[in-house]
Coordinates of C-alpha atoms in Angstrom, one line a residue:
E1 CA 0.0 0.0 0.0
K2 CA 1.3 3.4 -0.9
P3 CA 2.1 5.7 2.1
K4 CA -0.1 8.7 2.5
Q5 CA 1.5 12.1 1.6
E6 CA 0.7 13.3 5.1
N7 CA 2.9 10.5 6.6
T8 CA 5.7 11.3 4.2
S9 CA 5.6 15.0 5.2
D10 CA 5.4 14.2 8.8
A11 CA 8.4 11.9 8.5
L12 CA 10.3 14.6 6.6
F13 CA 9.4 17.2 9.2
D14 CA 10.8 14.8 11.9
K15 CA 14.1 14.6 9.9
V16 CA 14.3 18.4 9.7
M17 CA 13.6 18.7 13.4
K18 CA 16.2 16.0 14.2
V19 CA 18.9 18.0 12.4
H20 CA 17.8 21.2 14.1
D21 CA 17.6 19.5 17.6
D22 CA 21.1 17.9 17.2
A23 CA 22.6 21.2 16.2
M24 CA 20.8 23.0 19.0
E25 CA 22.3 20.7 21.5
Q26 CA 25.8 21.9 20.3
M27 CA 25.1 25.6 20.9
P28 CA 26.3 25.6 24.6
V29 CA 29.7 24.3 23.3
L30 CA 29.8 27.3 20.9
Y31 CA 29.0 29.7 23.7
K32 CA 31.5 28.2 26.1
N33 CA 34.2 28.4 23.4
R34 CA 33.3 32.0 22.6
K35 CA 33.6 32.9 26.3
F36 CA 36.9 31.2 26.6
I37 CA 38.4 32.8 23.6
K38 CA 37.2 36.3 24.6
D39 CA 38.1 36.0 28.3
S40 CA 41.2 33.9 28.3
L41 CA 43.1 34.9 25.2
I42 CA 43.6 38.5 25.9
N43 CA 47.3 38.4 25.0
V44 CA 46.8 36.5 21.8
D45 CA 47.0 38.1 18.4
S46 CA 43.7 39.9 17.8
A47 CA 43.4 38.6 14.3
F48 CA 43.4 35.1 15.7
I49 CA 40.7 36.0 18.2
K50 CA 38.6 37.7 15.6
E51 CA 38.8 34.8 13.2
N52 CA 37.7 32.3 15.8
I53 CA 34.9 34.5 17.2
S54 CA 33.8 35.1 13.6
V55 CA 33.5 31.4 13.0
I56 CA 31.4 31.0 16.2
D57 CA 29.2 34.1 15.3
S58 CA 28.6 32.8 11.8
A59 CA 27.4 29.4 13.2
D60 CA 25.2 31.1 15.8
E61 CA 23.7 33.5 13.2
A62 CA 23.0 30.5 10.9
M63 CA 21.0 28.8 13.7
G64 CA 19.1 32.0 14.5
K65 CA 18.3 32.7 10.8
W66 CA 17.1 29.2 10.2
M67 CA 14.9 29.3 13.2
S68 CA 13.4 32.7 12.4
E69 CA 12.7 31.7 8.7
F70 CA 11.3 28.3 9.3
N71 CA 7.6 28.3 8.5
G72 CA 6.0 26.4 11.4
S73 CA 2.7 26.4 9.6
W74 CA 4.0 24.1 6.8
Q75 CA 1.0 21.8 7.5
T76 CA -1.3 24.4 6.1
M77 CA 0.4 24.2 2.8
A78 CA -1.0 22.2 -0.1
K79 CA 0.2 18.6 0.2
E80 CA 2.4 18.8 -2.9
E81 CA 4.1 21.9 -1.5
Q82 CA 4.8 20.4 2.0
E83 CA 7.4 17.9 0.7
K84 CA 9.1 20.5 -1.5
Y85 CA 9.3 23.0 1.4
L86 CA 10.5 20.4 4.0
N87 CA 13.2 19.1 1.6
S88 CA 14.4 22.6 1.1
E89 CA 14.4 23.2 4.9
L90 CA 16.3 19.9 5.4
E91 CA 19.0 21.2 3.1
K92 CA 19.2 24.5 4.9
A93 CA 19.2 22.8 8.3
T94 CA 21.9 20.5 7.2
V95 CA 24.1 23.4 6.1
M96 CA 23.4 25.2 9.4
S97 CA 24.3 22.1 11.3
K98 CA 27.5 21.7 9.3
L99 CA 28.6 25.3 10.1
I100 CA 28.0 24.6 13.8
N101 CA 30.0 21.4 13.8
E102 CA 32.9 23.0 11.9
A103 CA 32.9 26.0 14.3
I104 CA 33.0 23.6 17.2
I105 CA 35.9 21.6 15.7
K106 CA 37.9 24.7 15.0
T107 CA 37.4 26.3 18.3
N108 CA 37.7 23.1 20.3
D109 CA 41.2 22.9 19.0
V110 CA 41.8 26.3 20.6
V111 CA 40.1 25.6 23.9
A112 CA 41.0 22.0 24.5
N113 CA 44.2 21.5 22.8
G114 CA 45.9 24.9 23.4
K115 CA 46.5 25.5 19.7
L116 CA 47.4 29.2 20.1
P117 CA 49.5 31.4 17.9
N118 CA 52.5 33.1 19.3
R119 CA 51.7 35.5 22.1
K120 CA 52.4 39.2 21.6

């Protein structure tokens, strides 16, 4: 039996939310890394600090943008538009999640592994 469109859309929505929720769980790490970099690396080259803070800020902004633009009333769309919209949102959420993961990897190297440039 062919699955109903509604079930397909619901499952796709669940995938989108899973990507979002997984990325959202990583946000405290970004905030912790930002605080460490701003507070603990005062004597480090400012270009290095700006680069790392910029990576964190870009990831944070990507999450905020995705959340503000997500149309929570997707269920009111025509059935044929729901899947198209949710596939598009899955792509956007995946890009946002990737930015967050990359920012964490980059800044975790700074925070956890002490990979600092030469001090002034």
